[in-house]
PDB file of C-alpha atoms in Angstrom:
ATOM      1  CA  UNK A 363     -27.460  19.351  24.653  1.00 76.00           C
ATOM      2  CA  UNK A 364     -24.001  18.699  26.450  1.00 77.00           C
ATOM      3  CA  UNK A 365     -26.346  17.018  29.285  1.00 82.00           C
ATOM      4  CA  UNK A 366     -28.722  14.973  26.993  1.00 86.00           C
ATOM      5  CA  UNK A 367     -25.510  13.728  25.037  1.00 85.00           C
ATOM      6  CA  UNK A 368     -23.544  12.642  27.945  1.00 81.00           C
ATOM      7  CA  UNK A 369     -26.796  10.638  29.824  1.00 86.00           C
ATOM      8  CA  UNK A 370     -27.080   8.561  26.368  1.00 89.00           C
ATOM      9  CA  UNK A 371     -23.781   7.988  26.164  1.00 82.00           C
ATOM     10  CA  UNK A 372     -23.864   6.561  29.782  1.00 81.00           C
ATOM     11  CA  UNK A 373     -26.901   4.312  28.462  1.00 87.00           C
ATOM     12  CA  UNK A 374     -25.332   3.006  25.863  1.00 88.00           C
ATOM     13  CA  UNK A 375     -22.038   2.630  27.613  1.00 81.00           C
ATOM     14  CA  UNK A 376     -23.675   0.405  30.237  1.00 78.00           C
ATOM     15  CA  UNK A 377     -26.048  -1.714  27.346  1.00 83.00           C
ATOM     16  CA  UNK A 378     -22.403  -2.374  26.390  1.00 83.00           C
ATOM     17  CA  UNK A 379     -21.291  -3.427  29.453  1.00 78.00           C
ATOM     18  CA  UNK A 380     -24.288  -5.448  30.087  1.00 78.00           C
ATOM     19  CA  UNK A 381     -23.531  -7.399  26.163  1.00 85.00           C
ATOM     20  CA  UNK A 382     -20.327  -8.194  26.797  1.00 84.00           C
ATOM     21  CA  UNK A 383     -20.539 -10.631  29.846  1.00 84.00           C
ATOM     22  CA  UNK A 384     -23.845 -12.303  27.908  1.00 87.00           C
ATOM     23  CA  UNK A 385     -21.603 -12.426  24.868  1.00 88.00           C
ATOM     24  CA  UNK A 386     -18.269 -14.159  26.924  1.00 89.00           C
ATOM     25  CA  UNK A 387     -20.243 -16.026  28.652  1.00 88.00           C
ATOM     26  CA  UNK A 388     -20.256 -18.863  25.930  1.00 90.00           C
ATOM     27  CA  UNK A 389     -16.823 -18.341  25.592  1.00 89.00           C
ATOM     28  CA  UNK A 390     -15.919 -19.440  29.225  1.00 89.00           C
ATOM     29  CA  UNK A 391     -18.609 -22.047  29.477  1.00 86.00           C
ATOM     30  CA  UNK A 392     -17.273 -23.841  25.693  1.00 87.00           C
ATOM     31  CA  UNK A 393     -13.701 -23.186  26.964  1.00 85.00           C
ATOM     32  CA  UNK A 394     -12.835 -21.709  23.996  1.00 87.00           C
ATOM     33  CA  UNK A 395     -11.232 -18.795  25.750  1.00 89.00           C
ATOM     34  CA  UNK A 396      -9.941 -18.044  29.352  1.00 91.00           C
ATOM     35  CA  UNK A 397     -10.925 -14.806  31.191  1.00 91.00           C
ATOM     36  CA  UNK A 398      -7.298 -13.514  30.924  1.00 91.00           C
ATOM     37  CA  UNK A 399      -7.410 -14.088  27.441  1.00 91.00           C
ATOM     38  CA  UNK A 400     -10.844 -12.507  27.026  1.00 91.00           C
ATOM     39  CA  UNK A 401      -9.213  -9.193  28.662  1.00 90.00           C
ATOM     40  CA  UNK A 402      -6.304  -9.244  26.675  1.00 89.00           C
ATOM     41  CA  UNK A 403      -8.001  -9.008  23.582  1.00 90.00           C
ATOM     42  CA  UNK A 404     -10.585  -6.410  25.037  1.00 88.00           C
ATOM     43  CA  UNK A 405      -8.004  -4.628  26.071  1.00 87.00           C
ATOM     44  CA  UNK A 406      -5.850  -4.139  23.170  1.00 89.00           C
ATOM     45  CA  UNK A 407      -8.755  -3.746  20.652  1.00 90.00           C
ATOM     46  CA  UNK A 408     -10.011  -1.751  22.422  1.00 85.00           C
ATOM     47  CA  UNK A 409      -7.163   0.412  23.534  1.00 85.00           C
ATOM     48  CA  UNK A 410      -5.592   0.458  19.877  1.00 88.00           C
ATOM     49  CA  UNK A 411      -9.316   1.831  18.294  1.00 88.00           C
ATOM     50  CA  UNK A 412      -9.399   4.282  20.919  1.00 83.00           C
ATOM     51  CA  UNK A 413      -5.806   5.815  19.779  1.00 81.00           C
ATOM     52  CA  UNK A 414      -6.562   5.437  16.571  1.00 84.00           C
ATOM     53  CA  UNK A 415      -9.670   7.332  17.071  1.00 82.00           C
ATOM     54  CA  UNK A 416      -8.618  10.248  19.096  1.00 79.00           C
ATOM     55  CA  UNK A 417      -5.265  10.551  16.904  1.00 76.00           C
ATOM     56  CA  UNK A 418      -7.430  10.543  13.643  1.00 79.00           C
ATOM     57  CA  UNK A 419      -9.937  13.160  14.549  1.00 75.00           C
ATOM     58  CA  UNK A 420      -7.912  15.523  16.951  1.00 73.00           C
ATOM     59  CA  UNK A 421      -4.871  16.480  15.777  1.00 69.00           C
ATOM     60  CA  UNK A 422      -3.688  18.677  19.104  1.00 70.00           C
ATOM     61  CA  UNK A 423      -4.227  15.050  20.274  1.00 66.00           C
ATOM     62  CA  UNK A 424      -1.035  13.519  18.087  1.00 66.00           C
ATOM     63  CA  UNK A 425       1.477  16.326  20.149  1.00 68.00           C
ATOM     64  CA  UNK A 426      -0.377  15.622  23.486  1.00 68.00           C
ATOM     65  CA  UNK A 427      -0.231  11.731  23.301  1.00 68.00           C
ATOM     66  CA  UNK A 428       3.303  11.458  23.383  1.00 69.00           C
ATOM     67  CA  UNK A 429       3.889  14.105  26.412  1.00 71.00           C
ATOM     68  CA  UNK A 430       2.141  11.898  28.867  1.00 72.00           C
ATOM     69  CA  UNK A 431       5.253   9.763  28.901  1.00 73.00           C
ATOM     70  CA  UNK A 432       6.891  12.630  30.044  1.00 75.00           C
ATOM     71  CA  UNK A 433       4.461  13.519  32.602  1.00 76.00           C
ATOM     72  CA  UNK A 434       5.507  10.783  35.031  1.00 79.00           C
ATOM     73  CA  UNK A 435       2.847  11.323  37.933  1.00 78.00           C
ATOM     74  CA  UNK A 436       0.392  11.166  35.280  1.00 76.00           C
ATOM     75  CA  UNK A 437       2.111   7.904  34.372  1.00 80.00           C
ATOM     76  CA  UNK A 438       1.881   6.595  37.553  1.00 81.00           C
ATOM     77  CA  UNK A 439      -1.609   7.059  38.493  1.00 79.00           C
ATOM     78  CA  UNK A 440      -2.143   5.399  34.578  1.00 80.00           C
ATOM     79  CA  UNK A 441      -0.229   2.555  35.428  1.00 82.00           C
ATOM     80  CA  UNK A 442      -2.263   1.824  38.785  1.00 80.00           C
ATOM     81  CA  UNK A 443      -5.664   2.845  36.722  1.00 80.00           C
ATOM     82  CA  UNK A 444      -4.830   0.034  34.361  1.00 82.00           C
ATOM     83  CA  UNK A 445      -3.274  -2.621  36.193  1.00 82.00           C
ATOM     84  CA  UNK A 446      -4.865  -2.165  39.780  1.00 76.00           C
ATOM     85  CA  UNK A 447      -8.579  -1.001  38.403  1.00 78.00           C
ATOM     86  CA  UNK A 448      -9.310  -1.663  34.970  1.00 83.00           C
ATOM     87  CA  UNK A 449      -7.476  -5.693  34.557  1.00 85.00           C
ATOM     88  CA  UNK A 450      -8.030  -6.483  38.063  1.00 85.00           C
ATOM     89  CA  UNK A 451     -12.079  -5.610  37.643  1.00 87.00           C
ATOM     90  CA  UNK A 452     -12.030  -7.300  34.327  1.00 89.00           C
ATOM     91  CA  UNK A 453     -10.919 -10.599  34.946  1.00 91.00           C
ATOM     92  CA  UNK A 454     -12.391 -10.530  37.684  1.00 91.00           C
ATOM     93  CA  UNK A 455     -15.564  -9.549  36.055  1.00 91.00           C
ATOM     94  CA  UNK A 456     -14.838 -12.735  33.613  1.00 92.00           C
ATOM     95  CA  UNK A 457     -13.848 -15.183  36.394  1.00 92.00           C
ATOM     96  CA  UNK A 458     -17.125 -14.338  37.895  1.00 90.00           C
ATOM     97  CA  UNK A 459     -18.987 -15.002  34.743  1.00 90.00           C
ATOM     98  CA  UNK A 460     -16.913 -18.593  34.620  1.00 90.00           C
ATOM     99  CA  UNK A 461     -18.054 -19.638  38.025  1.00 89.00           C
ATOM    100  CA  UNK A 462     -21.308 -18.557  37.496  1.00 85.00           C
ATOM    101  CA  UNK A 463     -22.944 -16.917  34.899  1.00 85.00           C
ATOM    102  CA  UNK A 464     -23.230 -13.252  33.472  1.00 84.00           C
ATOM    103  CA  UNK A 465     -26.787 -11.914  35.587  1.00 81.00           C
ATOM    104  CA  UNK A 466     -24.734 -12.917  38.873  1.00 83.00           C
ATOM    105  CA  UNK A 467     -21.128 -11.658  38.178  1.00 85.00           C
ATOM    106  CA  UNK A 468     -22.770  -8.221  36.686  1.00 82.00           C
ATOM    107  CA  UNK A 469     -24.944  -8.107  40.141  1.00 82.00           C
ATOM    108  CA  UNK A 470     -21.616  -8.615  42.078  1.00 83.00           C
ATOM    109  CA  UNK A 471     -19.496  -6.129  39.955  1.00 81.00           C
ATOM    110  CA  UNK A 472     -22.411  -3.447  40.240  1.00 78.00           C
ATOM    111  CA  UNK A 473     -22.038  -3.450  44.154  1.00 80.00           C
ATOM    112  CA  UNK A 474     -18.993  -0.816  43.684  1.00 80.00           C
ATOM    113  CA  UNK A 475     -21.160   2.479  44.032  1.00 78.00           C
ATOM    114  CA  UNK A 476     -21.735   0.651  47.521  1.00 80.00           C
ATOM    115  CA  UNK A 477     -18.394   0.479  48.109  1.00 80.00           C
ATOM    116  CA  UNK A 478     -17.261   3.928  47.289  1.00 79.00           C
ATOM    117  CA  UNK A 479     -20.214   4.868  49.267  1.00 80.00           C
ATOM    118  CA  UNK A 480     -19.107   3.167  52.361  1.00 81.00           C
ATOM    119  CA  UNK A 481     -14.997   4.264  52.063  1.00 81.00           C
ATOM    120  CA  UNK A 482     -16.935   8.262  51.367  1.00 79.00           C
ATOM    121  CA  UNK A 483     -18.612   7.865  54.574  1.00 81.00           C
ATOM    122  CA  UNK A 484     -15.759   6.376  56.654  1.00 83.00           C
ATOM    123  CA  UNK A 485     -13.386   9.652  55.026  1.00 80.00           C
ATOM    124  CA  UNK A 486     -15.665  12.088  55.892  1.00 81.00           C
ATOM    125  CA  UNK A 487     -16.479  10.571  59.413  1.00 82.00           C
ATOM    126  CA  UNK A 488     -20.382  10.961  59.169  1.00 82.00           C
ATOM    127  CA  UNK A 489     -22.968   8.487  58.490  1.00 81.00           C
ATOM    128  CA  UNK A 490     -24.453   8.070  54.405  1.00 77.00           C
ATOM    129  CA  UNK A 491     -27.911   9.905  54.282  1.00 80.00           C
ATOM    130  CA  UNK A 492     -31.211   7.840  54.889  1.00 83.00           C
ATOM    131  CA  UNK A 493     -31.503   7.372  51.172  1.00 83.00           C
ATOM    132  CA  UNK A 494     -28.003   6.355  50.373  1.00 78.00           C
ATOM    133  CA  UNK A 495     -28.088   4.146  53.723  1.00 79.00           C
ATOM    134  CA  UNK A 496     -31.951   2.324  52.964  1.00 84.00           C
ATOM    135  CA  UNK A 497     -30.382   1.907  49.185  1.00 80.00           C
ATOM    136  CA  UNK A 498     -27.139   0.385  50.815  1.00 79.00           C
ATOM    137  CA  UNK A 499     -29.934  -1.710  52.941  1.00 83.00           C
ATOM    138  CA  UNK A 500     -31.859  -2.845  49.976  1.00 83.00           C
ATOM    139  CA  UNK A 501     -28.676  -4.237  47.935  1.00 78.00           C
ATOM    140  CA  UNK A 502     -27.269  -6.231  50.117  1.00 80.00           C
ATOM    141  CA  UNK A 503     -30.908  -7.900  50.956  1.00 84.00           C
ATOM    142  CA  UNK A 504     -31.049  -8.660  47.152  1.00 80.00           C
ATOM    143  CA  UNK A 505     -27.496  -9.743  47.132  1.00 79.00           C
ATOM    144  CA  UNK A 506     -28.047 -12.019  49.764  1.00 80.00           C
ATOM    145  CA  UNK A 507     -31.375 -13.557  48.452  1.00 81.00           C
ATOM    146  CA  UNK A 508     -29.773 -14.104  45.476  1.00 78.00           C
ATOM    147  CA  UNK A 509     -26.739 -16.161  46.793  1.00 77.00           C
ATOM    148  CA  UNK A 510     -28.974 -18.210  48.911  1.00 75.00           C
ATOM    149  CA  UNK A 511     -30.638 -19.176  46.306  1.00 75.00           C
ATOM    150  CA  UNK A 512     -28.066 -19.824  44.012  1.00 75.00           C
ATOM    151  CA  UNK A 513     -26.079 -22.074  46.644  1.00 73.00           C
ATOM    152  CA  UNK A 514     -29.249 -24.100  47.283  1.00 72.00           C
ATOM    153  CA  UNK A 515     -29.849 -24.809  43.425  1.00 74.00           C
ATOM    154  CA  UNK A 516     -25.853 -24.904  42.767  1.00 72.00           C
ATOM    155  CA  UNK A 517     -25.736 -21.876  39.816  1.00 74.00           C
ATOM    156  CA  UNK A 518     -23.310 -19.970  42.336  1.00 79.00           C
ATOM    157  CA  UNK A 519     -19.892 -21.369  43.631  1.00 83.00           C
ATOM    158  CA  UNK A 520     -18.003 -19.576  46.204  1.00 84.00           C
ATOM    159  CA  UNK A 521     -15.357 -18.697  43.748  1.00 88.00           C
ATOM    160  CA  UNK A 522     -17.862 -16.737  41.829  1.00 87.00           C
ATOM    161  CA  UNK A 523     -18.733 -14.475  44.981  1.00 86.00           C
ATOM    162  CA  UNK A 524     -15.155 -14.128  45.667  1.00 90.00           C
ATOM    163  CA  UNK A 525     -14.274 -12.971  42.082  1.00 91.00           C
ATOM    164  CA  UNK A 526     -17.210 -10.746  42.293  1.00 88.00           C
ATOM    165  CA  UNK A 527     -16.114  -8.691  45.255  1.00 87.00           C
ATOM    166  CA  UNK A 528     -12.751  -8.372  44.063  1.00 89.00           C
ATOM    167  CA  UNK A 529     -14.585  -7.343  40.643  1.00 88.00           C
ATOM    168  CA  UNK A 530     -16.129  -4.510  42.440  1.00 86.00           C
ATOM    169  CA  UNK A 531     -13.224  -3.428  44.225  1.00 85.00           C
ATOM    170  CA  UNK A 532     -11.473  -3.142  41.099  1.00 83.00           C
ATOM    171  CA  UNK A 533     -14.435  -0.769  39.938  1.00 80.00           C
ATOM    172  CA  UNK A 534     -13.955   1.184  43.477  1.00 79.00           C
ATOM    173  CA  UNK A 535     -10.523   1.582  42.532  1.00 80.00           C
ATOM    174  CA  UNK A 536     -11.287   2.535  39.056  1.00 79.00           C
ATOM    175  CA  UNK A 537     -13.339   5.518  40.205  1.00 75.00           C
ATOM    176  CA  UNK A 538     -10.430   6.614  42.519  1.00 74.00           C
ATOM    177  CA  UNK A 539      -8.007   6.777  40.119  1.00 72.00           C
ATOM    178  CA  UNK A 540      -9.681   8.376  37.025  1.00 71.00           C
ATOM    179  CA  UNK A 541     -10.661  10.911  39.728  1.00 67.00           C
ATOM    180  CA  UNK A 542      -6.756  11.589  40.733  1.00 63.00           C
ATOM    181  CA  UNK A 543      -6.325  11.912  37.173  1.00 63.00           C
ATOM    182  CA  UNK A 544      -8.618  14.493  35.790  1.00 60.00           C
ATOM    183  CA  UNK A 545      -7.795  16.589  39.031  1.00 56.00           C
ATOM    184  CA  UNK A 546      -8.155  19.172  39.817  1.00 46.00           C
ATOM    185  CA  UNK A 547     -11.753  19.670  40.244  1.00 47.00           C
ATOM    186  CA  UNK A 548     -13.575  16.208  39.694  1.00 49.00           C
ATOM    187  CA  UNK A 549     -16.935  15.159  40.763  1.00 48.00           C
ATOM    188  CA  UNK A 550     -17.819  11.705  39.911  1.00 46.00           C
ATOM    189  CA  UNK A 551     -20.476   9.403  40.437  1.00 45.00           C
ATOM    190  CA  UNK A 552     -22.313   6.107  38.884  1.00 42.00           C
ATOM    191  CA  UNK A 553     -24.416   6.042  36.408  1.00 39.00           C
ATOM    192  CA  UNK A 554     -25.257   2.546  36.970  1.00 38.00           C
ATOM    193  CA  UNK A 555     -24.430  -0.953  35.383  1.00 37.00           C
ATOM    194  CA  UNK A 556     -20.620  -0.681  36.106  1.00 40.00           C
ATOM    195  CA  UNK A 557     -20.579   2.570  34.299  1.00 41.00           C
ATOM    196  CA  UNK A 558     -19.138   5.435  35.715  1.00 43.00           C
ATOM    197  CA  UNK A 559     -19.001   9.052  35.043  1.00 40.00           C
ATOM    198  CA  UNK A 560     -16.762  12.018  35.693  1.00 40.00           C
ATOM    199  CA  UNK A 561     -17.465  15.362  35.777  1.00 42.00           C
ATOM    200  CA  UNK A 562     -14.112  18.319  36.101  1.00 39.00           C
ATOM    201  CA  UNK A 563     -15.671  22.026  36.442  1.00 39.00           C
ATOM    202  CA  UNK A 564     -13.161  25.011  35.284  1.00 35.00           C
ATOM    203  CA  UNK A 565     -11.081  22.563  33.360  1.00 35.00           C
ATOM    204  CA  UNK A 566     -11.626  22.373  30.052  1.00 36.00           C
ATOM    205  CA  UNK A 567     -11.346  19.233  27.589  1.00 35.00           C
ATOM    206  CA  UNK A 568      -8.047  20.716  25.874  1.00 34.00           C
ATOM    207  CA  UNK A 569      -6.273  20.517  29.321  1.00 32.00           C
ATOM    208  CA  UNK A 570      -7.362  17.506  30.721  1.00 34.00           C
ATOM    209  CA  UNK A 571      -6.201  15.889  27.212  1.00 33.00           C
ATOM    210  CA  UNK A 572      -2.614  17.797  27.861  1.00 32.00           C
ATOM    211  CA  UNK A 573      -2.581  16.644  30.991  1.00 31.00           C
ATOM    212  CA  UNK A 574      -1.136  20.675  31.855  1.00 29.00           C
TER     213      UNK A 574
END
């Protein structure tokens, strides 16, 4: 049930994703907000219903909250998940999105499985297996089709390939971080569409909340 629970929540999580650059985009193109802007609010709504949430409905949660300031490697390590990961891929994301539109910025920040795959491979000193590698293969084919294209009709600058990468960098980095978070045992992965998930065997949820 656990299993069935989590893979819909990853589907809906990435529709999400997906709605969100097609509903900025007309934001950006009408001006009527900036990309930083557009992450500020995201940000902070979002943030502030997510405390309000888990302080509402968990009440170990109200106690555990305020010892993460306490906790200052945990700190840390949320500092550079927020800053370096989450609001660098973000406006990023959105800067993409202004250069271009939403289908190529989301195509651009969805190359960070790639990534991670690549920095894996390099760590471990042994080459990605033939299905990881011909997938690897296949993306950046349809990543360059699509750019050719888009230069010859005009729909993609070079800014928004540049914002792109540095979009899915920011994912890459996301990934790390969460991961040095919810340590000790974490296996992670991508479910797809910018959506990651993370999975920490013989910890339970009460501990990785406490951050103990």
């Amino acid at each position: 049930m656990k299993r069935l629970v989590g893979t819909l929540c990853g589907i809906i999580s990435a529709a999400l994703f997906g709605l969100g650059g097609i509903l900025a985009q007309p934001l950006l193109s009408e001006q009527v907000l900036t990309p930083q802007q557009i992450v500020l609010l995201r940000l902070l709504i979002g943030g502030a219903m997510l405390l309000l949430y888990r302080n509402l409905f968990f009440k170990q949660a109200r106690k555990s909250t305020k010892k993460i300031w306490t906790h200052w490697r945990i700190l840390t390590r949320i500092m550079i998940y927020g800053i370096a990961g989450l609001c660098t891929a973000q406006i990023a994301f959105f800067s993409a999105i202004n250069y271009s539109n939403a289908a190529v910025a989301t195509v651009f920040q969805s190359t960070s499985p790639f990534i991670l795959l690549v920095f894996t491979a390099l760590k471990a000193k042994r080459l990605p297996s033939l299905l990881a590698g011909m997938s690897l293969i296949s993306a950046l084919m349809g990543i360059w089709l699509i750019v050719e294209s888009g230069f010859k009709t005009g729909l993609i600058k070079p800014e928004a390939i540049i914002f792109g990468l540095i979009a899915a960098i920011g994912g890459y980095l996301i990934h790390q971080t969460t991961c040095s978070i919810v340590k000790p045992n974490c296996r992670s992965g991508y479910f797809g569409m910018g959506t990651s998930y993370w999975r920490c065997d013989s910890v339970d949820s009460h501990t990785v909340t406490k951050f103990s």
